[in-house]
PDB file of N, CA and C in Angstrom:
ATOM      1  N   UNK A   4      41.467 166.083 109.812  1.00  0.00           N
ATOM      2  CA  UNK A   4      41.225 165.395 108.611  1.00  0.00           C
ATOM      3  C   UNK A   4      42.378 165.204 107.785  1.00  0.00           C
ATOM      4  N   UNK A   5      41.932 163.945 106.454  1.00  0.00           N
ATOM      5  CA  UNK A   5      42.615 163.103 105.930  1.00  0.00           C
ATOM      6  C   UNK A   5      41.479 162.368 104.661  1.00  0.00           C
ATOM      7  N   UNK A   6      43.364 163.093 103.868  1.00  0.00           N
ATOM      8  CA  UNK A   6      42.080 163.139 102.583  1.00  0.00           C
ATOM      9  C   UNK A   6      42.053 162.121 101.858  1.00  0.00           C
ATOM     10  N   UNK A   7      41.469 161.279 101.022  1.00  0.00           N
ATOM     11  CA  UNK A   7      41.438 160.161 100.462  1.00  0.00           C
ATOM     12  C   UNK A   7      42.362 160.236  98.581  1.00  0.00           C
ATOM     13  N   UNK A   8      42.874 159.658  98.414  1.00  0.00           N
ATOM     14  CA  UNK A   8      43.777 159.673  97.135  1.00  0.00           C
ATOM     15  C   UNK A   8      43.559 158.293  97.038  1.00  0.00           C
ATOM     16  N   UNK A   9      42.903 158.473  95.533  1.00  0.00           N
ATOM     17  CA  UNK A   9      42.378 157.327  94.370  1.00  0.00           C
ATOM     18  C   UNK A   9      43.550 157.386  93.818  1.00  0.00           C
ATOM     19  N   UNK A  10      43.748 155.846  93.396  1.00  0.00           N
ATOM     20  CA  UNK A  10      44.884 155.528  92.327  1.00  0.00           C
ATOM     21  C   UNK A  10      44.681 155.989  91.186  1.00  0.00           C
ATOM     22  N   UNK A  11      45.255 156.387  90.122  1.00  0.00           N
ATOM     23  CA  UNK A  11      45.089 157.262  89.225  1.00  0.00           C
ATOM     24  C   UNK A  11      44.856 157.370  87.893  1.00  0.00           C
ATOM     25  N   UNK A  12      45.278 156.840  86.772  1.00  0.00           N
ATOM     26  CA  UNK A  12      46.046 156.583  85.436  1.00  0.00           C
ATOM     27  C   UNK A  12      45.839 157.588  84.877  1.00  0.00           C
ATOM     28  N   UNK A  13      45.594 158.081  83.629  1.00  0.00           N
ATOM     29  CA  UNK A  13      44.943 157.851  82.624  1.00  0.00           C
ATOM     30  C   UNK A  13      45.945 158.258  81.010  1.00  0.00           C
ATOM     31  N   UNK A  14      45.609 157.455  79.279  1.00  0.00           N
ATOM     32  CA  UNK A  14      46.646 157.696  78.646  1.00  0.00           C
ATOM     33  C   UNK A  14      46.433 158.955  78.129  1.00  0.00           C
ATOM     34  N   UNK A  15      46.610 159.985  77.797  1.00  0.00           N
ATOM     35  CA  UNK A  15      46.254 161.255  76.719  1.00  0.00           C
ATOM     36  C   UNK A  15      46.976 161.213  75.382  1.00  0.00           C
ATOM     37  N   UNK A  16      46.990 162.239  74.951  1.00  0.00           N
ATOM     38  CA  UNK A  16      47.658 162.568  73.552  1.00  0.00           C
ATOM     39  C   UNK A  16      47.340 164.202  72.724  1.00  0.00           C
ATOM     40  N   UNK A  17      48.059 164.991  72.550  1.00  0.00           N
ATOM     41  CA  UNK A  17      47.779 166.009  72.862  1.00  0.00           C
ATOM     42  C   UNK A  17      48.477 167.229  72.192  1.00  0.00           C
ATOM     43  N   UNK A  18      48.635 168.355  72.142  1.00  0.00           N
ATOM     44  CA  UNK A  18      49.078 169.150  71.228  1.00  0.00           C
ATOM     45  C   UNK A  18      49.705 170.376  72.463  1.00  0.00           C
ATOM     46  N   UNK A  19      50.998 170.367  71.976  1.00  0.00           N
ATOM     47  CA  UNK A  19      51.849 171.053  73.356  1.00  0.00           C
ATOM     48  C   UNK A  19      51.567 172.100  72.256  1.00  0.00           C
ATOM     49  N   UNK A  20      51.327 173.531  73.193  1.00  0.00           N
ATOM     50  CA  UNK A  20      50.430 175.004  73.258  1.00  0.00           C
ATOM     51  C   UNK A  20      52.571 175.913  73.773  1.00  0.00           C
ATOM     52  N   UNK A  21      52.553 175.063  74.920  1.00  0.00           N
ATOM     53  CA  UNK A  21      53.910 176.552  76.197  1.00  0.00           C
ATOM     54  C   UNK A  21      54.158 175.422  76.508  1.00  0.00           C
ATOM     55  N   UNK A  22      55.429 175.558  77.723  1.00  0.00           N
ATOM     56  CA  UNK A  22      55.982 175.182  77.874  1.00  0.00           C
ATOM     57  C   UNK A  22      56.812 175.932  78.824  1.00  0.00           C
ATOM     58  N   UNK A  23      57.092 176.065  80.145  1.00  0.00           N
ATOM     59  CA  UNK A  23      57.687 176.510  81.143  1.00  0.00           C
ATOM     60  C   UNK A  23      58.151 176.408  82.266  1.00  0.00           C
ATOM     61  N   UNK A  24      59.170 175.861  83.475  1.00  0.00           N
ATOM     62  CA  UNK A  24      59.334 175.935  85.007  1.00  0.00           C
ATOM     63  C   UNK A  24      58.518 176.184  85.619  1.00  0.00           C
ATOM     64  N   UNK A  25      58.182 174.902  86.583  1.00  0.00           N
ATOM     65  CA  UNK A  25      57.414 175.270  86.896  1.00  0.00           C
ATOM     66  C   UNK A  25      57.337 175.528  88.504  1.00  0.00           C
ATOM     67  N   UNK A  26      55.793 176.647  88.497  1.00  0.00           N
ATOM     68  CA  UNK A  26      56.472 177.710  89.489  1.00  0.00           C
ATOM     69  C   UNK A  26      56.142 177.322  90.783  1.00  0.00           C
ATOM     70  N   UNK A  27      55.123 175.589  91.310  1.00  0.00           N
ATOM     71  CA  UNK A  27      54.667 174.915  92.216  1.00  0.00           C
ATOM     72  C   UNK A  27      55.784 174.119  92.754  1.00  0.00           C
ATOM     73  N   UNK A  28      56.463 172.835  91.955  1.00  0.00           N
ATOM     74  CA  UNK A  28      57.310 171.900  91.849  1.00  0.00           C
ATOM     75  C   UNK A  28      58.164 172.583  91.451  1.00  0.00           C
ATOM     76  N   UNK A  29      59.087 171.716  92.289  1.00  0.00           N
ATOM     77  CA  UNK A  29      60.218 171.809  92.587  1.00  0.00           C
ATOM     78  C   UNK A  29      61.080 171.108  91.202  1.00  0.00           C
ATOM     79  N   UNK A  30      62.100 170.891  90.082  1.00  0.00           N
ATOM     80  CA  UNK A  30      62.714 170.364  88.675  1.00  0.00           C
ATOM     81  C   UNK A  30      61.462 169.496  88.492  1.00  0.00           C
ATOM     82  N   UNK A  31      60.617 170.409  88.183  1.00  0.00           N
ATOM     83  CA  UNK A  31      59.476 169.518  87.173  1.00  0.00           C
ATOM     84  C   UNK A  31      59.454 171.027  86.229  1.00  0.00           C
ATOM     85  N   UNK A  32      58.965 170.661  84.448  1.00  0.00           N
ATOM     86  CA  UNK A  32      58.705 171.525  84.097  1.00  0.00           C
ATOM     87  C   UNK A  32      56.967 171.646  84.003  1.00  0.00           C
ATOM     88  N   UNK A  33      56.440 171.942  83.528  1.00  0.00           N
ATOM     89  CA  UNK A  33      54.300 173.193  82.970  1.00  0.00           C
ATOM     90  C   UNK A  33      55.033 173.071  81.888  1.00  0.00           C
ATOM     91  N   UNK A  34      54.198 172.086  81.234  1.00  0.00           N
ATOM     92  CA  UNK A  34      53.839 172.132  79.977  1.00  0.00           C
ATOM     93  C   UNK A  34      51.729 172.631  79.986  1.00  0.00           C
ATOM     94  N   UNK A  35      51.462 173.572  78.902  1.00  0.00           N
ATOM     95  CA  UNK A  35      50.375 173.643  78.862  1.00  0.00           C
ATOM     96  C   UNK A  35      49.503 172.587  77.275  1.00  0.00           C
ATOM     97  N   UNK A  36      49.026 171.198  77.600  1.00  0.00           N
ATOM     98  CA  UNK A  36      48.464 170.660  76.623  1.00  0.00           C
ATOM     99  C   UNK A  36      47.211 171.036  75.944  1.00  0.00           C
ATOM    100  N   UNK A  37      46.811 171.445  74.529  1.00  0.00           N
ATOM    101  CA  UNK A  37      45.412 171.074  74.373  1.00  0.00           C
ATOM    102  C   UNK A  37      45.271 169.645  74.331  1.00  0.00           C
ATOM    103  N   UNK A  38      44.039 169.037  74.399  1.00  0.00           N
ATOM    104  CA  UNK A  38      44.337 167.096  74.379  1.00  0.00           C
ATOM    105  C   UNK A  38      43.989 167.397  73.476  1.00  0.00           C
ATOM    106  N   UNK A  39      43.510 165.856  73.057  1.00  0.00           N
ATOM    107  CA  UNK A  39      42.678 165.207  71.522  1.00  0.00           C
ATOM    108  C   UNK A  39      42.103 163.832  72.446  1.00  0.00           C
ATOM    109  N   UNK A  40      43.011 163.463  72.788  1.00  0.00           N
ATOM    110  CA  UNK A  40      42.316 162.031  73.043  1.00  0.00           C
ATOM    111  C   UNK A  40      42.769 160.905  74.863  1.00  0.00           C
ATOM    112  N   UNK A  41      41.696 161.013  75.745  1.00  0.00           N
ATOM    113  CA  UNK A  41      42.234 160.140  76.725  1.00  0.00           C
ATOM    114  C   UNK A  41      41.385 159.483  76.483  1.00  0.00           C
ATOM    115  N   UNK A  42      42.120 158.164  76.957  1.00  0.00           N
ATOM    116  CA  UNK A  42      41.809 156.546  76.909  1.00  0.00           C
ATOM    117  C   UNK A  42      42.195 155.845  78.991  1.00  0.00           C
ATOM    118  N   UNK A  43      41.005 155.000  78.621  1.00  0.00           N
ATOM    119  CA  UNK A  43      41.282 154.495  80.338  1.00  0.00           C
ATOM    120  C   UNK A  43      43.409 153.313  79.851  1.00  0.00           C
ATOM    121  N   UNK A  44      43.334 152.880  80.826  1.00  0.00           N
ATOM    122  CA  UNK A  44      44.446 152.572  82.031  1.00  0.00           C
ATOM    123  C   UNK A  44      43.804 151.387  82.383  1.00  0.00           C
ATOM    124  N   UNK A  45      43.504 150.169  81.812  1.00  0.00           N
ATOM    125  CA  UNK A  45      43.418 148.976  82.636  1.00  0.00           C
ATOM    126  C   UNK A  45      43.286 149.203  84.341  1.00  0.00           C
ATOM    127  N   UNK A  46      42.497 148.837  85.415  1.00  0.00           N
ATOM    128  CA  UNK A  46      42.405 148.774  86.371  1.00  0.00           C
ATOM    129  C   UNK A  46      42.721 149.863  86.902  1.00  0.00           C
ATOM    130  N   UNK A  47      42.777 150.753  86.821  1.00  0.00           N
ATOM    131  CA  UNK A  47      42.798 152.132  87.787  1.00  0.00           C
ATOM    132  C   UNK A  47      41.921 153.354  87.527  1.00  0.00           C
ATOM    133  N   UNK A  48      41.335 154.077  87.453  1.00  0.00           N
ATOM    134  CA  UNK A  48      39.972 154.993  87.547  1.00  0.00           C
ATOM    135  C   UNK A  48      40.723 156.343  86.731  1.00  0.00           C
ATOM    136  N   UNK A  49      39.585 156.516  85.825  1.00  0.00           N
ATOM    137  CA  UNK A  49      40.698 157.743  84.384  1.00  0.00           C
ATOM    138  C   UNK A  49      39.488 158.348  85.696  1.00  0.00           C
ATOM    139  N   UNK A  50      40.268 160.350  85.941  1.00  0.00           N
ATOM    140  CA  UNK A  50      40.010 161.458  86.382  1.00  0.00           C
ATOM    141  C   UNK A  50      40.168 162.095  85.091  1.00  0.00           C
ATOM    142  N   UNK A  51      40.493 161.289  83.755  1.00  0.00           N
ATOM    143  CA  UNK A  51      40.416 162.830  82.712  1.00  0.00           C
ATOM    144  C   UNK A  51      39.731 162.622  81.633  1.00  0.00           C
ATOM    145  N   UNK A  52      39.116 161.849  82.170  1.00  0.00           N
ATOM    146  CA  UNK A  52      37.892 161.558  80.957  1.00  0.00           C
ATOM    147  C   UNK A  52      36.647 162.347  80.009  1.00  0.00           C
ATOM    148  N   UNK A  53      36.276 164.083  80.901  1.00  0.00           N
ATOM    149  CA  UNK A  53      35.816 164.302  80.731  1.00  0.00           C
ATOM    150  C   UNK A  53      36.796 165.722  79.774  1.00  0.00           C
ATOM    151  N   UNK A  54      38.247 165.529  79.657  1.00  0.00           N
ATOM    152  CA  UNK A  54      38.409 166.515  79.547  1.00  0.00           C
ATOM    153  C   UNK A  54      39.395 167.569  77.989  1.00  0.00           C
ATOM    154  N   UNK A  55      38.817 166.215  77.280  1.00  0.00           N
ATOM    155  CA  UNK A  55      39.345 166.172  75.783  1.00  0.00           C
ATOM    156  C   UNK A  55      38.353 166.931  75.159  1.00  0.00           C
ATOM    157  N   UNK A  56      39.587 168.517  74.827  1.00  0.00           N
ATOM    158  CA  UNK A  56      39.742 169.674  74.137  1.00  0.00           C
ATOM    159  C   UNK A  56      39.394 170.117  75.217  1.00  0.00           C
ATOM    160  N   UNK A  57      40.292 169.863  76.234  1.00  0.00           N
ATOM    161  CA  UNK A  57      39.779 170.559  77.119  1.00  0.00           C
ATOM    162  C   UNK A  57      41.816 171.603  77.026  1.00  0.00           C
ATOM    163  N   UNK A  58      42.864 172.393  78.082  1.00  0.00           N
ATOM    164  CA  UNK A  58      43.601 172.689  77.440  1.00  0.00           C
ATOM    165  C   UNK A  58      44.114 171.955  79.098  1.00  0.00           C
ATOM    166  N   UNK A  59      45.050 171.022  79.470  1.00  0.00           N
ATOM    167  CA  UNK A  59      45.219 171.443  80.669  1.00  0.00           C
ATOM    168  C   UNK A  59      47.026 172.043  81.276  1.00  0.00           C
ATOM    169  N   UNK A  60      47.439 171.595  82.205  1.00  0.00           N
ATOM    170  CA  UNK A  60      48.531 172.320  82.579  1.00  0.00           C
ATOM    171  C   UNK A  60      49.449 171.482  83.239  1.00  0.00           C
ATOM    172  N   UNK A  61      50.201 170.375  82.621  1.00  0.00           N
ATOM    173  CA  UNK A  61      50.850 169.206  82.943  1.00  0.00           C
ATOM    174  C   UNK A  61      52.093 169.836  83.875  1.00  0.00           C
ATOM    175  N   UNK A  62      52.085 168.579  84.229  1.00  0.00           N
ATOM    176  CA  UNK A  62      53.454 168.913  86.154  1.00  0.00           C
ATOM    177  C   UNK A  62      54.674 167.741  84.667  1.00  0.00           C
ATOM    178  N   UNK A  63      55.167 168.115  84.576  1.00  0.00           N
ATOM    179  CA  UNK A  63      57.072 166.096  83.290  1.00  0.00           C
ATOM    180  C   UNK A  63      57.650 167.091  84.224  1.00  0.00           C
ATOM    181  N   UNK A  64      58.710 165.745  84.558  1.00  0.00           N
ATOM    182  CA  UNK A  64      59.689 165.795  85.413  1.00  0.00           C
ATOM    183  C   UNK A  64      61.312 167.012  84.138  1.00  0.00           C
ATOM    184  N   UNK A  65      61.717 167.836  85.285  1.00  0.00           N
ATOM    185  CA  UNK A  65      62.610 168.723  83.717  1.00  0.00           C
ATOM    186  C   UNK A  65      63.497 167.944  83.208  1.00  0.00           C
ATOM    187  N   UNK A  66      64.354 166.109  83.517  1.00  0.00           N
ATOM    188  CA  UNK A  66      65.390 165.542  83.022  1.00  0.00           C
ATOM    189  C   UNK A  66      64.589 165.048  81.805  1.00  0.00           C
ATOM    190  N   UNK A  67      63.115 164.725  82.044  1.00  0.00           N
ATOM    191  CA  UNK A  67      62.059 164.255  80.538  1.00  0.00           C
ATOM    192  C   UNK A  67      62.015 165.311  79.582  1.00  0.00           C
ATOM    193  N   UNK A  68      61.166 165.900  80.490  1.00  0.00           N
ATOM    194  CA  UNK A  68      61.270 167.060  79.339  1.00  0.00           C
ATOM    195  C   UNK A  68      62.542 167.800  78.538  1.00  0.00           C
ATOM    196  N   UNK A  69      62.832 167.554  78.676  1.00  0.00           N
ATOM    197  CA  UNK A  69      63.880 168.416  77.954  1.00  0.00           C
ATOM    198  C   UNK A  69      65.045 167.249  77.560  1.00  0.00           C
ATOM    199  N   UNK A  70      64.843 166.184  77.241  1.00  0.00           N
ATOM    200  CA  UNK A  70      65.581 164.898  76.955  1.00  0.00           C
ATOM    201  C   UNK A  70      64.553 165.050  75.848  1.00  0.00           C
ATOM    202  N   UNK A  71      63.368 165.133  75.514  1.00  0.00           N
ATOM    203  CA  UNK A  71      62.377 165.036  74.717  1.00  0.00           C
ATOM    204  C   UNK A  71      62.089 165.850  73.316  1.00  0.00           C
ATOM    205  N   UNK A  72      62.661 167.478  73.699  1.00  0.00           N
ATOM    206  CA  UNK A  72      63.506 168.708  73.058  1.00  0.00           C
ATOM    207  C   UNK A  72      62.226 169.273  72.416  1.00  0.00           C
ATOM    208  N   UNK A  73      60.758 168.364  72.746  1.00  0.00           N
ATOM    209  CA  UNK A  73      59.906 168.881  72.037  1.00  0.00           C
ATOM    210  C   UNK A  73      58.943 170.710  72.142  1.00  0.00           C
ATOM    211  N   UNK A  74      58.635 171.265  71.162  1.00  0.00           N
ATOM    212  CA  UNK A  74      58.375 172.594  71.423  1.00  0.00           C
ATOM    213  C   UNK A  74      57.424 172.684  71.283  1.00  0.00           C
ATOM    214  N   UNK A  75      56.303 174.046  71.496  1.00  0.00           N
ATOM    215  CA  UNK A  75      55.257 174.354  71.333  1.00  0.00           C
ATOM    216  C   UNK A  75      54.627 174.172  69.040  1.00  0.00           C
ATOM    217  N   UNK A  76      54.056 173.435  70.115  1.00  0.00           N
ATOM    218  CA  UNK A  76      53.262 172.160  68.218  1.00  0.00           C
ATOM    219  C   UNK A  76      53.397 171.145  68.038  1.00  0.00           C
ATOM    220  N   UNK A  77      54.279 170.750  68.609  1.00  0.00           N
ATOM    221  CA  UNK A  77      54.620 169.073  68.928  1.00  0.00           C
ATOM    222  C   UNK A  77      53.303 168.245  69.450  1.00  0.00           C
ATOM    223  N   UNK A  78      53.157 167.202  68.766  1.00  0.00           N
ATOM    224  CA  UNK A  78      52.226 166.409  69.256  1.00  0.00           C
ATOM    225  C   UNK A  78      52.449 164.685  70.285  1.00  0.00           C
ATOM    226  N   UNK A  79      52.023 165.211  71.397  1.00  0.00           N
ATOM    227  CA  UNK A  79      52.634 164.200  72.345  1.00  0.00           C
ATOM    228  C   UNK A  79      51.469 163.459  73.170  1.00  0.00           C
ATOM    229  N   UNK A  80      51.994 161.744  73.580  1.00  0.00           N
ATOM    230  CA  UNK A  80      51.175 161.129  74.550  1.00  0.00           C
ATOM    231  C   UNK A  80      51.944 160.948  76.184  1.00  0.00           C
ATOM    232  N   UNK A  81      51.899 160.602  76.199  1.00  0.00           N
ATOM    233  CA  UNK A  81      51.372 160.857  78.324  1.00  0.00           C
ATOM    234  C   UNK A  81      50.720 159.538  79.322  1.00  0.00           C
ATOM    235  N   UNK A  82      51.410 158.968  80.024  1.00  0.00           N
ATOM    236  CA  UNK A  82      50.265 158.903  80.942  1.00  0.00           C
ATOM    237  C   UNK A  82      50.397 159.693  81.647  1.00  0.00           C
ATOM    238  N   UNK A  83      49.459 159.799  82.926  1.00  0.00           N
ATOM    239  CA  UNK A  83      48.358 161.330  83.879  1.00  0.00           C
ATOM    240  C   UNK A  83      47.675 160.370  84.671  1.00  0.00           C
ATOM    241  N   UNK A  84      48.725 160.895  85.605  1.00  0.00           N
ATOM    242  CA  UNK A  84      47.614 161.153  87.008  1.00  0.00           C
ATOM    243  C   UNK A  84      46.920 162.363  87.383  1.00  0.00           C
ATOM    244  N   UNK A  85      46.722 162.596  88.601  1.00  0.00           N
ATOM    245  CA  UNK A  85      45.914 163.979  89.734  1.00  0.00           C
ATOM    246  C   UNK A  85      46.283 162.997  90.385  1.00  0.00           C
ATOM    247  N   UNK A  86      46.762 164.562  91.300  1.00  0.00           N
ATOM    248  CA  UNK A  86      47.152 164.549  92.424  1.00  0.00           C
ATOM    249  C   UNK A  86      46.995 166.083  93.215  1.00  0.00           C
ATOM    250  N   UNK A  87      46.182 165.229  94.398  1.00  0.00           N
ATOM    251  CA  UNK A  87      46.144 166.728  95.070  1.00  0.00           C
ATOM    252  C   UNK A  87      44.774 167.087  94.337  1.00  0.00           C
ATOM    253  N   UNK A  88      44.978 168.655  95.007  1.00  0.00           N
ATOM    254  CA  UNK A  88      43.644 169.696  94.010  1.00  0.00           C
ATOM    255  C   UNK A  88      43.705 170.057  93.315  1.00  0.00           C
ATOM    256  N   UNK A  89      44.228 168.217  92.394  1.00  0.00           N
ATOM    257  CA  UNK A  89      43.737 168.724  90.644  1.00  0.00           C
ATOM    258  C   UNK A  89      45.363 169.101  90.017  1.00  0.00           C
ATOM    259  N   UNK A  90      46.549 168.872  90.767  1.00  0.00           N
ATOM    260  CA  UNK A  90      47.481 169.105  89.900  1.00  0.00           C
ATOM    261  C   UNK A  90      48.067 167.712  89.375  1.00  0.00           C
ATOM    262  N   UNK A  91      48.049 168.043  87.859  1.00  0.00           N
ATOM    263  CA  UNK A  91      47.852 166.613  87.026  1.00  0.00           C
ATOM    264  C   UNK A  91      50.135 166.460  87.386  1.00  0.00           C
ATOM    265  N   UNK A  92      50.008 165.138  87.162  1.00  0.00           N
ATOM    266  CA  UNK A  92      51.907 164.898  86.524  1.00  0.00           C
ATOM    267  C   UNK A  92      51.563 162.953  85.447  1.00  0.00           C
ATOM    268  N   UNK A  93      52.929 163.780  84.828  1.00  0.00           N
ATOM    269  CA  UNK A  93      53.205 162.757  83.607  1.00  0.00           C
ATOM    270  C   UNK A  93      54.734 162.115  84.173  1.00  0.00           C
ATOM    271  N   UNK A  94      53.859 160.455  84.268  1.00  0.00           N
ATOM    272  CA  UNK A  94      54.663 159.315  84.426  1.00  0.00           C
ATOM    273  C   UNK A  94      55.688 159.443  83.895  1.00  0.00           C
ATOM    274  N   UNK A  95      56.956 159.587  84.249  1.00  0.00           N
ATOM    275  CA  UNK A  95      58.165 160.030  83.392  1.00  0.00           C
ATOM    276  C   UNK A  95      58.652 158.808  82.617  1.00  0.00           C
ATOM    277  N   UNK A  96      58.067 157.544  82.840  1.00  0.00           N
ATOM    278  CA  UNK A  96      58.868 156.592  82.124  1.00  0.00           C
ATOM    279  C   UNK A  96      57.825 156.660  81.014  1.00  0.00           C
ATOM    280  N   UNK A  97      56.382 157.537  80.465  1.00  0.00           N
ATOM    281  CA  UNK A  97      55.523 156.829  79.633  1.00  0.00           C
ATOM    282  C   UNK A  97      54.789 158.815  79.223  1.00  0.00           C
ATOM    283  N   UNK A  98      56.065 160.111  78.808  1.00  0.00           N
ATOM    284  CA  UNK A  98      55.852 160.574  78.168  1.00  0.00           C
ATOM    285  C   UNK A  98      56.745 160.247  76.244  1.00  0.00           C
ATOM    286  N   UNK A  99      56.165 160.356  75.661  1.00  0.00           N
ATOM    287  CA  UNK A  99      56.845 160.596  74.408  1.00  0.00           C
ATOM    288  C   UNK A  99      56.338 162.047  73.302  1.00  0.00           C
ATOM    289  N   UNK A 100      57.809 162.513  72.449  1.00  0.00           N
ATOM    290  CA  UNK A 100      56.517 162.845  71.534  1.00  0.00           C
ATOM    291  C   UNK A 100      55.994 162.220  69.841  1.00  0.00           C
ATOM    292  N   UNK A 101      55.232 162.035  69.377  1.00  0.00           N
ATOM    293  CA  UNK A 101      54.765 161.638  68.294  1.00  0.00           C
ATOM    294  C   UNK A 101      55.165 161.686  66.590  1.00  0.00           C
TER     295      UNK A 101
END
């Protein structure tokens, strides 16, 4: 059985609720983010269109996250894709503190 992967990206904004080392993906931090805004990225499917107002669990590379020094309550914006079984990953060059 083959699983079809849909190329997808969305630009989101939200408030950091917590962050901790990922329990499932080595080299990543899991960021609990309360999503306040979701925008389409031209040319890509938006798999997060219905997530505004939700808390998501976003995987961000450790080096990127630690470089931001974002703490609980910080507002961040990032480009996000869904991979596999609803795992969410941030684009490493598109994460910033607002």
